[in-house]
Amino acid sequence: VMLQMSGGTYSDDATGTSMTMQPSDVMTSAVPSVAAGSITTGIQVTPLTSMAQARIQNMAGGMTDSNIASANAAMASYFSVGDVLHTSPMNPLTPGSAASASQDAKNYGVTIAAMSEYAATIGMPHSSSVITAMMEDASDGVLNGMMGGTPISMSGMGGMGGGMMGGSAMMQSNAATSGMAAAMTAFIDDIAANKSGVTAADMQLLLAKLSTSNGTLQ
């Protein structure tokens, strides 16, 4: 089963403003199986499930149960989240939310916030467009700013400024590795945005992992 969300509004983690998803931005989540007639609850639809679904769609055989399970597990492993489908991300906009959150929930929530922070840093006014770029990046199984052998263009994704891109409209090769770690650190240190109380020490292992990653999903 694949779930899709589009056209909604959300509170952007980095800026705290209400944003609307761009018409070309869709978030997805792929579930390996659902029993006929059953009620299924607690499934997350997030940037990480969206990246996993983009990968699944481009794996040999496409959207099979085994590919869905494999790609969801690979995305969970990459960002140190136990289960991207069922773990509820910590909301960093909720004051004190880190105190009761598991490490998985912290990693999940702060990763999403880091994507928002990255969008703000590179001058992209709609952070949902960064998720679209991340989905394209994940589709070939290597997070390196390319889809196959083609660099990912971010021009036209809701408008671009200068920022970290230095005026370039191409996705940076380190956007999901060391660039993500830098954005994560910047968000954690921004006490106006990060209301959760999560600290760099809480995120030390994930920060180190992203900083040294080659972007390969395994």
PDB file of C-alpha atoms in Angstrom:
ATOM      1  CA  VAL A   1       0.000   0.000   0.000  1.00  0.00           C
ATOM      2  CA  MET A   2       1.289   3.473  -0.844  1.00  0.00           C
ATOM      3  CA  LEU A   3      -0.031   6.552   0.940  1.00  0.00           C
ATOM      4  CA  GLN A   4       0.301  10.019  -0.573  1.00  0.00           C
ATOM      5  CA  MET A   5      -0.103  13.516   0.842  1.00  0.00           C
ATOM      6  CA  SER A   6      -0.120  16.743  -1.143  1.00  0.00           C
ATOM      7  CA  GLY A   7      -1.369  20.297  -0.951  1.00  0.00           C
ATOM      8  CA  GLY A   8      -1.316  20.582   2.834  1.00  0.00           C
ATOM      9  CA  THR A   9       0.069  23.236   5.164  1.00  0.00           C
ATOM     10  CA  TYR A  10       2.623  22.648   7.897  1.00  0.00           C
ATOM     11  CA  SER A  11       4.636  24.502  10.512  1.00  0.00           C
ATOM     12  CA  ASP A  12       8.192  24.828   9.240  1.00  0.00           C
ATOM     13  CA  ASP A  13      10.669  23.767  11.925  1.00  0.00           C
ATOM     14  CA  ALA A  14      13.472  26.208  11.103  1.00  0.00           C
ATOM     15  CA  THR A  15      11.381  29.344  10.694  1.00  0.00           C
ATOM     16  CA  GLY A  16       8.263  28.560  12.713  1.00  0.00           C
ATOM     17  CA  THR A  17       6.099  29.875   9.880  1.00  0.00           C
ATOM     18  CA  SER A  18       3.123  28.170   8.262  1.00  0.00           C
ATOM     19  CA  MET A  19       4.002  26.931   4.792  1.00  0.00           C
ATOM     20  CA  THR A  20       1.988  25.316   2.004  1.00  0.00           C
ATOM     21  CA  MET A  21       3.361  22.371   0.095  1.00  0.00           C
ATOM     22  CA  GLN A  22       4.155  23.318  -3.486  1.00  0.00           C
ATOM     23  CA  PRO A  23       1.996  21.777  -6.243  1.00  0.00           C
ATOM     24  CA  SER A  24       4.870  19.545  -7.398  1.00  0.00           C
ATOM     25  CA  ASP A  25       5.691  18.316  -3.870  1.00  0.00           C
ATOM     26  CA  VAL A  26       4.189  15.030  -2.654  1.00  0.00           C
ATOM     27  CA  MET A  27       5.055  13.027   0.455  1.00  0.00           C
ATOM     28  CA  THR A  28       4.605   9.277   0.439  1.00  0.00           C
ATOM     29  CA  SER A  29       4.841   6.179   2.574  1.00  0.00           C
ATOM     30  CA  ALA A  30       4.926   2.535   1.464  1.00  0.00           C
ATOM     31  CA  VAL A  31       3.573  -0.249   3.689  1.00  0.00           C
ATOM     32  CA  PRO A  32       4.588  -3.875   2.907  1.00  0.00           C
ATOM     33  CA  SER A  33       1.191  -5.401   3.668  1.00  0.00           C
ATOM     34  CA  VAL A  34      -2.191  -4.672   5.189  1.00  0.00           C
ATOM     35  CA  ALA A  35      -4.555  -7.480   6.146  1.00  0.00           C
ATOM     36  CA  ALA A  36      -7.903  -7.410   4.337  1.00  0.00           C
ATOM     37  CA  GLY A  37     -10.610  -5.816   6.465  1.00  0.00           C
ATOM     38  CA  SER A  38      -8.169  -4.716   9.167  1.00  0.00           C
ATOM     39  CA  ILE A  39      -7.769  -1.266  10.684  1.00  0.00           C
ATOM     40  CA  THR A  40      -4.212   0.015  10.423  1.00  0.00           C
ATOM     41  CA  THR A  41      -3.115   2.986  12.514  1.00  0.00           C
ATOM     42  CA  GLY A  42       0.091   4.769  13.420  1.00  0.00           C
ATOM     43  CA  ILE A  43       1.667   4.805   9.945  1.00  0.00           C
ATOM     44  CA  GLN A  44       3.908   7.839   9.468  1.00  0.00           C
ATOM     45  CA  VAL A  45       4.126   9.865   6.238  1.00  0.00           C
ATOM     46  CA  THR A  46       7.315  11.883   6.514  1.00  0.00           C
ATOM     47  CA  PRO A  47      10.345  13.022   4.494  1.00  0.00           C
ATOM     48  CA  LEU A  48      12.102   9.771   5.438  1.00  0.00           C
ATOM     49  CA  THR A  49       9.240   7.499   4.365  1.00  0.00           C
ATOM     50  CA  SER A  50       9.033   9.569   1.165  1.00  0.00           C
ATOM     51  CA  MET A  51      12.726   9.064   0.440  1.00  0.00           C
ATOM     52  CA  ALA A  52      12.341   5.340   1.092  1.00  0.00           C
ATOM     53  CA  GLN A  53       9.359   5.111  -1.256  1.00  0.00           C
ATOM     54  CA  ALA A  54      11.286   6.895  -4.018  1.00  0.00           C
ATOM     55  CA  ARG A  55      14.050   4.327  -3.586  1.00  0.00           C
ATOM     56  CA  ILE A  56      11.596   1.406  -3.643  1.00  0.00           C
ATOM     57  CA  GLN A  57      10.048   2.584  -6.891  1.00  0.00           C
ATOM     58  CA  ASN A  58      13.445   2.507  -8.590  1.00  0.00           C
ATOM     59  CA  MET A  59      14.645  -0.860  -7.253  1.00  0.00           C
ATOM     60  CA  ALA A  60      14.652  -3.944  -9.494  1.00  0.00           C
ATOM     61  CA  GLY A  61      11.135  -5.347  -9.351  1.00  0.00           C
ATOM     62  CA  GLY A  62       9.609  -2.080  -8.154  1.00  0.00           C
ATOM     63  CA  MET A  63       7.048  -1.885  -5.358  1.00  0.00           C
ATOM     64  CA  THR A  64       7.269  -5.420  -3.995  1.00  0.00           C
ATOM     65  CA  ASP A  65       6.816  -6.369  -0.336  1.00  0.00           C
ATOM     66  CA  SER A  66      10.501  -7.276  -0.022  1.00  0.00           C
ATOM     67  CA  ASN A  67      11.689  -4.044  -1.656  1.00  0.00           C
ATOM     68  CA  ILE A  68       9.404  -1.994   0.579  1.00  0.00           C
ATOM     69  CA  ALA A  69      10.722  -3.679   3.711  1.00  0.00           C
ATOM     70  CA  SER A  70      14.330  -3.396   2.539  1.00  0.00           C
ATOM     71  CA  ALA A  71      14.218   0.296   1.592  1.00  0.00           C
ATOM     72  CA  ASN A  72      12.296   1.345   4.719  1.00  0.00           C
ATOM     73  CA  ALA A  73      14.890  -0.488   6.821  1.00  0.00           C
ATOM     74  CA  ALA A  74      17.788   1.093   4.903  1.00  0.00           C
ATOM     75  CA  MET A  75      16.386   4.599   5.409  1.00  0.00           C
ATOM     76  CA  ALA A  76      15.807   3.875   9.106  1.00  0.00           C
ATOM     77  CA  SER A  77      19.372   2.659   9.460  1.00  0.00           C
ATOM     78  CA  TYR A  78      20.839   5.658   7.622  1.00  0.00           C
ATOM     79  CA  PHE A  79      19.209   8.167   9.974  1.00  0.00           C
ATOM     80  CA  SER A  80      19.397   5.928  13.084  1.00  0.00           C
ATOM     81  CA  VAL A  81      15.647   5.545  13.476  1.00  0.00           C
ATOM     82  CA  GLY A  82      14.422   2.105  14.464  1.00  0.00           C
ATOM     83  CA  ASP A  83      11.317   2.125  12.252  1.00  0.00           C
ATOM     84  CA  VAL A  84      10.449   4.991   9.890  1.00  0.00           C
ATOM     85  CA  LEU A  85       6.903   3.669   9.402  1.00  0.00           C
ATOM     86  CA  HIS A  86       5.825   3.438  13.028  1.00  0.00           C
ATOM     87  CA  THR A  87       8.101   5.718  15.092  1.00  0.00           C
ATOM     88  CA  SER A  88       6.441   9.057  15.798  1.00  0.00           C
ATOM     89  CA  PRO A  89       9.022  11.842  15.304  1.00  0.00           C
ATOM     90  CA  MET A  90       9.641  14.202  18.192  1.00  0.00           C
ATOM     91  CA  ASN A  91       8.190  17.629  17.449  1.00  0.00           C
ATOM     92  CA  PRO A  92      11.018  20.121  18.036  1.00  0.00           C
ATOM     93  CA  LEU A  93       8.503  22.985  18.054  1.00  0.00           C
ATOM     94  CA  THR A  94       6.901  21.590  21.240  1.00  0.00           C
ATOM     95  CA  PRO A  95       8.588  23.014  24.350  1.00  0.00           C
ATOM     96  CA  GLY A  96      10.417  20.358  26.364  1.00  0.00           C
ATOM     97  CA  SER A  97       9.479  17.503  24.026  1.00  0.00           C
ATOM     98  CA  ALA A  98      12.986  15.982  24.169  1.00  0.00           C
ATOM     99  CA  ALA A  99      12.586  15.082  27.836  1.00  0.00           C
ATOM    100  CA  SER A 100      10.134  12.264  27.168  1.00  0.00           C
ATOM    101  CA  ALA A 101      11.235  11.316  23.638  1.00  0.00           C
ATOM    102  CA  SER A 102      13.121   8.124  22.812  1.00  0.00           C
ATOM    103  CA  GLN A 103      16.428   8.403  20.971  1.00  0.00           C
ATOM    104  CA  ASP A 104      14.713   7.124  17.812  1.00  0.00           C
ATOM    105  CA  ALA A 105      12.069   9.849  18.085  1.00  0.00           C
ATOM    106  CA  LYS A 106      14.739  12.502  18.671  1.00  0.00           C
ATOM    107  CA  ASN A 107      16.754  11.350  15.677  1.00  0.00           C
ATOM    108  CA  TYR A 108      13.626  11.301  13.527  1.00  0.00           C
ATOM    109  CA  GLY A 109      12.349  14.710  14.567  1.00  0.00           C
ATOM    110  CA  VAL A 110      15.683  16.499  14.420  1.00  0.00           C
ATOM    111  CA  THR A 111      16.477  14.982  10.993  1.00  0.00           C
ATOM    112  CA  ILE A 112      13.270  16.467   9.618  1.00  0.00           C
ATOM    113  CA  ALA A 113      14.100  19.787  11.298  1.00  0.00           C
ATOM    114  CA  ALA A 114      17.565  19.674   9.731  1.00  0.00           C
ATOM    115  CA  MET A 115      15.998  19.408   6.274  1.00  0.00           C
ATOM    116  CA  SER A 116      13.961  22.506   7.094  1.00  0.00           C
ATOM    117  CA  GLU A 117      17.096  24.268   8.320  1.00  0.00           C
ATOM    118  CA  TYR A 118      18.960  23.246   5.177  1.00  0.00           C
ATOM    119  CA  ALA A 119      16.203  24.741   3.010  1.00  0.00           C
ATOM    120  CA  ALA A 120      16.421  28.039   4.903  1.00  0.00           C
ATOM    121  CA  THR A 121      20.212  28.083   4.646  1.00  0.00           C
ATOM    122  CA  ILE A 122      20.291  27.659   0.878  1.00  0.00           C
ATOM    123  CA  GLY A 123      17.553  30.235   0.370  1.00  0.00           C
ATOM    124  CA  MET A 124      14.681  27.913  -0.563  1.00  0.00           C
ATOM    125  CA  PRO A 125      11.422  29.495   0.655  1.00  0.00           C
ATOM    126  CA  HIS A 126       9.445  26.226   0.761  1.00  0.00           C
ATOM    127  CA  SER A 127      11.135  23.431   2.687  1.00  0.00           C
ATOM    128  CA  SER A 128       8.806  20.828   1.158  1.00  0.00           C
ATOM    129  CA  SER A 129      10.764  21.308  -2.076  1.00  0.00           C
ATOM    130  CA  VAL A 130      13.933  20.104  -0.350  1.00  0.00           C
ATOM    131  CA  ILE A 131      12.067  16.884   0.443  1.00  0.00           C
ATOM    132  CA  THR A 132      11.287  16.484  -3.264  1.00  0.00           C
ATOM    133  CA  ALA A 133      14.995  16.892  -4.047  1.00  0.00           C
ATOM    134  CA  MET A 134      15.903  14.417  -1.291  1.00  0.00           C
ATOM    135  CA  MET A 135      13.460  11.901  -2.769  1.00  0.00           C
ATOM    136  CA  GLU A 136      15.134  12.230  -6.153  1.00  0.00           C
ATOM    137  CA  ASP A 137      18.524  11.860  -4.473  1.00  0.00           C
ATOM    138  CA  ALA A 138      17.453   8.681  -2.654  1.00  0.00           C
ATOM    139  CA  SER A 139      15.967   7.040  -5.733  1.00  0.00           C
ATOM    140  CA  ASP A 140      19.274   5.493  -6.858  1.00  0.00           C
ATOM    141  CA  GLY A 141      20.337   4.321  -3.395  1.00  0.00           C
ATOM    142  CA  VAL A 142      23.151   6.856  -2.914  1.00  0.00           C
ATOM    143  CA  LEU A 143      22.566  10.255  -1.291  1.00  0.00           C
ATOM    144  CA  ASN A 144      25.089  12.311  -3.263  1.00  0.00           C
ATOM    145  CA  GLY A 145      23.094  15.066  -4.947  1.00  0.00           C
ATOM    146  CA  MET A 146      22.583  13.005  -8.086  1.00  0.00           C
ATOM    147  CA  MET A 147      19.812  10.868  -9.545  1.00  0.00           C
ATOM    148  CA  GLY A 148      21.713   8.120 -11.283  1.00  0.00           C
ATOM    149  CA  GLY A 149      24.526   9.982 -13.018  1.00  0.00           C
ATOM    150  CA  THR A 150      22.602  13.238 -13.363  1.00  0.00           C
ATOM    151  CA  PRO A 151      23.017  16.146 -10.902  1.00  0.00           C
ATOM    152  CA  ILE A 152      19.689  17.171  -9.368  1.00  0.00           C
ATOM    153  CA  SER A 153      18.480  20.614 -10.382  1.00  0.00           C
ATOM    154  CA  MET A 154      16.721  22.601  -7.680  1.00  0.00           C
ATOM    155  CA  SER A 155      15.833  25.515  -9.934  1.00  0.00           C
ATOM    156  CA  GLY A 156      12.118  26.103 -10.136  1.00  0.00           C
ATOM    157  CA  MET A 157      11.512  24.409  -6.767  1.00  0.00           C
ATOM    158  CA  GLY A 158       9.687  27.301  -5.174  1.00  0.00           C
ATOM    159  CA  GLY A 159      12.398  29.878  -5.919  1.00  0.00           C
ATOM    160  CA  MET A 160      16.030  29.926  -4.899  1.00  0.00           C
ATOM    161  CA  GLY A 161      18.348  32.363  -3.211  1.00  0.00           C
ATOM    162  CA  GLY A 162      22.114  32.350  -2.897  1.00  0.00           C
ATOM    163  CA  GLY A 163      22.937  30.917   0.519  1.00  0.00           C
ATOM    164  CA  MET A 164      25.105  27.806   0.738  1.00  0.00           C
ATOM    165  CA  MET A 165      24.626  27.156  -2.946  1.00  0.00           C
ATOM    166  CA  GLY A 166      26.539  30.281  -3.883  1.00  0.00           C
ATOM    167  CA  GLY A 167      23.941  31.008  -6.548  1.00  0.00           C
ATOM    168  CA  SER A 168      24.011  27.480  -7.971  1.00  0.00           C
ATOM    169  CA  ALA A 169      20.690  25.771  -8.622  1.00  0.00           C
ATOM    170  CA  MET A 170      22.146  22.271  -8.380  1.00  0.00           C
ATOM    171  CA  MET A 171      21.768  20.136  -5.283  1.00  0.00           C
ATOM    172  CA  GLN A 172      24.971  19.915  -3.287  1.00  0.00           C
ATOM    173  CA  SER A 173      26.664  16.519  -3.231  1.00  0.00           C
ATOM    174  CA  ASN A 174      26.828  16.608   0.583  1.00  0.00           C
ATOM    175  CA  ALA A 175      23.225  17.730   1.162  1.00  0.00           C
ATOM    176  CA  ALA A 176      22.278  14.489   2.947  1.00  0.00           C
ATOM    177  CA  THR A 177      25.646  13.824   4.576  1.00  0.00           C
ATOM    178  CA  SER A 178      27.956  16.470   6.054  1.00  0.00           C
ATOM    179  CA  GLY A 179      25.648  19.251   4.857  1.00  0.00           C
ATOM    180  CA  MET A 180      22.789  17.654   6.751  1.00  0.00           C
ATOM    181  CA  ALA A 181      24.967  17.375   9.857  1.00  0.00           C
ATOM    182  CA  ALA A 182      25.828  21.085   9.621  1.00  0.00           C
ATOM    183  CA  ALA A 183      22.157  22.018   9.220  1.00  0.00           C
ATOM    184  CA  MET A 184      21.261  19.760  12.142  1.00  0.00           C
ATOM    185  CA  THR A 185      23.827  21.443  14.370  1.00  0.00           C
ATOM    186  CA  ALA A 186      22.596  24.888  13.327  1.00  0.00           C
ATOM    187  CA  PHE A 187      19.014  23.963  14.190  1.00  0.00           C
ATOM    188  CA  ILE A 188      19.930  22.471  17.556  1.00  0.00           C
ATOM    189  CA  ASP A 189      21.876  25.609  18.459  1.00  0.00           C
ATOM    190  CA  ASP A 190      19.004  27.921  17.459  1.00  0.00           C
ATOM    191  CA  ILE A 191      17.128  28.214  20.743  1.00  0.00           C
ATOM    192  CA  ALA A 192      14.401  30.306  19.128  1.00  0.00           C
ATOM    193  CA  ALA A 193      13.545  27.473  16.721  1.00  0.00           C
ATOM    194  CA  ASN A 194      14.514  24.411  18.768  1.00  0.00           C
ATOM    195  CA  LYS A 195      12.043  24.478  21.624  1.00  0.00           C
ATOM    196  CA  SER A 196      12.399  20.770  22.410  1.00  0.00           C
ATOM    197  CA  GLY A 197      15.448  21.027  24.646  1.00  0.00           C
ATOM    198  CA  VAL A 198      17.370  18.492  22.553  1.00  0.00           C
ATOM    199  CA  THR A 199      21.119  19.156  22.626  1.00  0.00           C
ATOM    200  CA  ALA A 200      24.110  18.432  20.404  1.00  0.00           C
ATOM    201  CA  ALA A 201      25.193  15.851  22.981  1.00  0.00           C
ATOM    202  CA  ASP A 202      21.858  14.035  22.510  1.00  0.00           C
ATOM    203  CA  MET A 203      22.505  13.896  18.766  1.00  0.00           C
ATOM    204  CA  GLN A 204      26.250  13.224  18.871  1.00  0.00           C
ATOM    205  CA  LEU A 205      26.157   9.737  17.345  1.00  0.00           C
ATOM    206  CA  LEU A 206      23.904  10.700  14.433  1.00  0.00           C
ATOM    207  CA  LEU A 207      25.868  13.898  13.778  1.00  0.00           C
ATOM    208  CA  ALA A 208      29.113  11.925  13.611  1.00  0.00           C
ATOM    209  CA  LYS A 209      27.512   9.320  11.357  1.00  0.00           C
ATOM    210  CA  LEU A 210      26.198  11.881   8.873  1.00  0.00           C
ATOM    211  CA  SER A 211      29.443  13.869   8.883  1.00  0.00           C
ATOM    212  CA  THR A 212      31.448  10.866   7.736  1.00  0.00           C
ATOM    213  CA  SER A 213      28.831   9.126   5.554  1.00  0.00           C
ATOM    214  CA  ASN A 214      29.382   8.450   1.859  1.00  0.00           C
ATOM    215  CA  GLY A 215      25.618   8.579   1.332  1.00  0.00           C
ATOM    216  CA  THR A 216      25.084   4.901   0.531  1.00  0.00           C
ATOM    217  CA  LEU A 217      21.787   3.393   1.669  1.00  0.00           C
ATOM    218  CA  GLN A 218      22.298  -0.136   2.976  1.00  0.00           C
TER     219      GLN A 218
END
